[in-house]
Amino acid sequence: MQLLPPSIFVLIILLVVTAVGVSTAIDCRNGNGGSKVAYTITVNKDSGKPGPGIFNTIQAAIDSIPPYNDEWVQVVIFPGIYKEKVSIPWEKQCIFLEGIEGRHWTSITYDGHEQTDESATFTSSPDNVVVKGITFENSFNLDFYNGEMAAVEIKRALAARIYGDKSAFYECGFLGFQDTLWDVSGRHYFNNCYIEGGVDFIWGNGQSVYEDCMINVTIGTLFPQGFQGYITAQGRQSSDEPTGFVFRRGRVFGSGQDFLGRAYGPYSRVIFHHTVFDGVVAPQGWDAWNYQGKEDQFTYAEVGCRGPGSDTIKRVKWMKKLNRPKDINKFSTSSFINQDNWLQRLPLW
């Protein structure tokens, strides 16, 4: 069986998207009367015949929002399993999706696969998108959790892909196996999220902080024979790009063993900071993949991590040491993605 890496053509997209660095996304306006949102619409798959401001599908609710909107619009989603592909187009920013009963009760699922640009259950293209309390699932590979994997070919199957700048996800879930979460470009913040997969399941060239997130390695569930996968595949292309993945606190656990990351770009950058590692972390920790000989250009680091998987004795020799406070402080949430305080202006508070 061949475990496929993310498709090569994606590199062209990433080069175009990230060449200009962090985008200059607008700030969304609050509603009238001091409200953080201009108005609210509702999605309830069991509501019967929809009416004004009430929809049976999430995509229909998004379609109702006018393009080039510059005020926060809240989409309240009632509990249920929504079997649909959902896409927020680039001209519809300032959207706040909220599953009102949390991610365990509100999920969006689909079984697209093969192409990374077509398979995602959820696609968010614009700047200024906030999501809270929703699970995004690609069920394609997950159907094979039966212990009989000999004749099964794992395929790329994305749960979500995130393009826009200033995108934040709170208490969300991302379920898949290969390429679960495509963190494409822009500044992104993931707080208290659950992310699972086995191969390259957090990948792309975003500039992102994952804070207090639970990372579930499932390589051992589908491949009990001892295959090793990869948690991250970060695609930073040059030393001038501000991109990278920073994991603060949280936990890495699961079944089997995964590398913490492999290089999806010649300047790949991933930092785990005070994270708990269960025994699922491969002893070598990191993989140069197609960039052997350029290891000195990577920024792969583990700072203050603990747990049985945090022993660095057998780690690759080229893993970076960030021992000084100034070295790690530049990867704090405020310094790395929140330079203009956009997180404080989100409509959650």
mmCIF file of N, CA and C in Angstrom, residues 81-86 108-113 118-122 136-143 157-159 175:
data_model
loop_
_atom_site.group_PDB
_atom_site.id
_atom_site.type_symbol
_atom_site.label_atom_id
_atom_site.label_comp_id
_atom_site.label_asym_id
_atom_site.label_seq_id
_atom_site.Cartn_x
_atom_site.Cartn_y
_atom_site.Cartn_z
ATOM 1 N N ILE A 81 -26.198 15.899 12.544
ATOM 2 C CA ILE A 81 -25.158 15.503 11.600
ATOM 3 C C ILE A 81 -25.561 16.043 10.234
ATOM 4 N N TYR A 82 -24.829 17.009 9.739
ATOM 5 C CA TYR A 82 -25.138 17.665 8.471
ATOM 6 C C TYR A 82 -24.276 17.013 7.385
ATOM 7 N N LYS A 83 -24.905 16.221 6.534
ATOM 8 C CA LYS A 83 -24.193 15.509 5.483
ATOM 9 C C LYS A 83 -24.169 16.380 4.226
ATOM 10 N N GLU A 84 -23.156 17.231 4.148
ATOM 11 C CA GLU A 84 -23.038 18.163 3.031
ATOM 12 C C GLU A 84 -21.616 18.683 2.951
ATOM 13 N N LYS A 85 -21.233 19.125 1.765
ATOM 14 C CA LYS A 85 -19.995 19.871 1.607
ATOM 15 C C LYS A 85 -20.328 21.347 1.771
ATOM 16 N N VAL A 86 -19.548 22.024 2.593
ATOM 17 C CA VAL A 86 -19.813 23.429 2.898
ATOM 18 C C VAL A 86 -18.630 24.265 2.439
ATOM 19 N N ILE A 108 -20.368 18.299 10.575
ATOM 20 C CA ILE A 108 -20.539 18.355 9.129
ATOM 21 C C ILE A 108 -19.678 17.242 8.549
ATOM 22 N N THR A 109 -20.259 16.363 7.763
ATOM 23 C CA THR A 109 -19.522 15.200 7.282
ATOM 24 C C THR A 109 -19.771 14.972 5.796
ATOM 25 N N TYR A 110 -18.747 14.483 5.131
ATOM 26 C CA TYR A 110 -18.838 14.130 3.711
ATOM 27 C C TYR A 110 -17.728 13.131 3.427
ATOM 28 N N ASP A 111 -17.755 12.486 2.265
ATOM 29 C CA ASP A 111 -16.773 11.440 1.977
ATOM 30 C C ASP A 111 -15.980 11.715 0.706
ATOM 31 N N GLY A 112 -15.752 13.000 0.379
ATOM 32 C CA GLY A 112 -14.936 13.331 -0.784
ATOM 33 C C GLY A 112 -13.513 12.815 -0.624
ATOM 34 N N HIS A 113 -12.834 12.491 -1.750
ATOM 35 C CA HIS A 113 -11.475 11.963 -1.662
ATOM 36 C C HIS A 113 -10.764 12.143 -2.995
ATOM 37 N N GLU A 118 -10.666 19.358 -4.103
ATOM 38 C CA GLU A 118 -12.075 19.060 -4.284
ATOM 39 C C GLU A 118 -12.673 18.228 -3.152
ATOM 40 N N SER A 119 -11.840 17.613 -2.340
ATOM 41 C CA SER A 119 -12.366 16.616 -1.404
ATOM 42 C C SER A 119 -12.794 17.184 -0.060
ATOM 43 N N ALA A 120 -12.435 18.418 0.261
ATOM 44 C CA ALA A 120 -12.665 18.933 1.609
ATOM 45 C C ALA A 120 -14.156 19.006 1.952
ATOM 46 N N THR A 121 -14.489 18.529 3.125
ATOM 47 C CA THR A 121 -15.856 18.666 3.628
ATOM 48 C C THR A 121 -16.186 20.136 3.861
ATOM 49 N N PHE A 122 -15.214 20.898 4.383
ATOM 50 C CA PHE A 122 -15.425 22.319 4.677
ATOM 51 C C PHE A 122 -14.293 23.121 4.060
ATOM 52 N N PHE A 136 -15.758 18.863 11.902
ATOM 53 C CA PHE A 136 -15.672 18.677 10.457
ATOM 54 C C PHE A 136 -15.057 17.304 10.205
ATOM 55 N N GLU A 137 -15.758 16.484 9.445
ATOM 56 C CA GLU A 137 -15.317 15.113 9.240
ATOM 57 C C GLU A 137 -15.287 14.759 7.769
ATOM 58 N N ASN A 138 -14.198 14.092 7.354
ATOM 59 C CA ASN A 138 -14.207 13.396 6.072
ATOM 60 C C ASN A 138 -14.270 11.911 6.396
ATOM 61 N N SER A 139 -15.370 11.293 6.050
ATOM 62 C CA SER A 139 -15.638 9.923 6.489
ATOM 63 C C SER A 139 -15.039 8.862 5.575
ATOM 64 N N PHE A 140 -14.384 9.255 4.484
ATOM 65 C CA PHE A 140 -13.969 8.275 3.483
ATOM 66 C C PHE A 140 -13.057 7.195 4.066
ATOM 67 N N ASN A 141 -11.869 7.587 4.525
ATOM 68 C CA ASN A 141 -10.949 6.594 5.078
ATOM 69 C C ASN A 141 -11.435 6.035 6.410
ATOM 70 N N LEU A 142 -12.246 6.790 7.124
ATOM 71 C CA LEU A 142 -12.696 6.350 8.441
ATOM 72 C C LEU A 142 -13.622 5.151 8.347
ATOM 73 N N ASP A 143 -14.211 4.915 7.178
ATOM 74 C CA ASP A 143 -15.063 3.746 7.000
ATOM 75 C C ASP A 143 -14.280 2.443 7.099
ATOM 76 N N ALA A 157 -8.123 12.731 1.763
ATOM 77 C CA ALA A 157 -9.531 13.000 2.081
ATOM 78 C C ALA A 157 -9.569 14.065 3.165
ATOM 79 N N LEU A 158 -9.823 15.314 2.768
ATOM 80 C CA LEU A 158 -9.720 16.456 3.672
ATOM 81 C C LEU A 158 -11.010 16.687 4.447
ATOM 82 N N ALA A 159 -10.862 16.971 5.722
ATOM 83 C CA ALA A 159 -12.000 17.429 6.513
ATOM 84 C C ALA A 159 -12.201 18.927 6.345
ATOM 85 N N LEU A 175 -11.801 15.542 11.785
ATOM 86 C CA LEU A 175 -11.665 14.089 11.743
ATOM 87 C C LEU A 175 -11.342 13.620 10.332
#
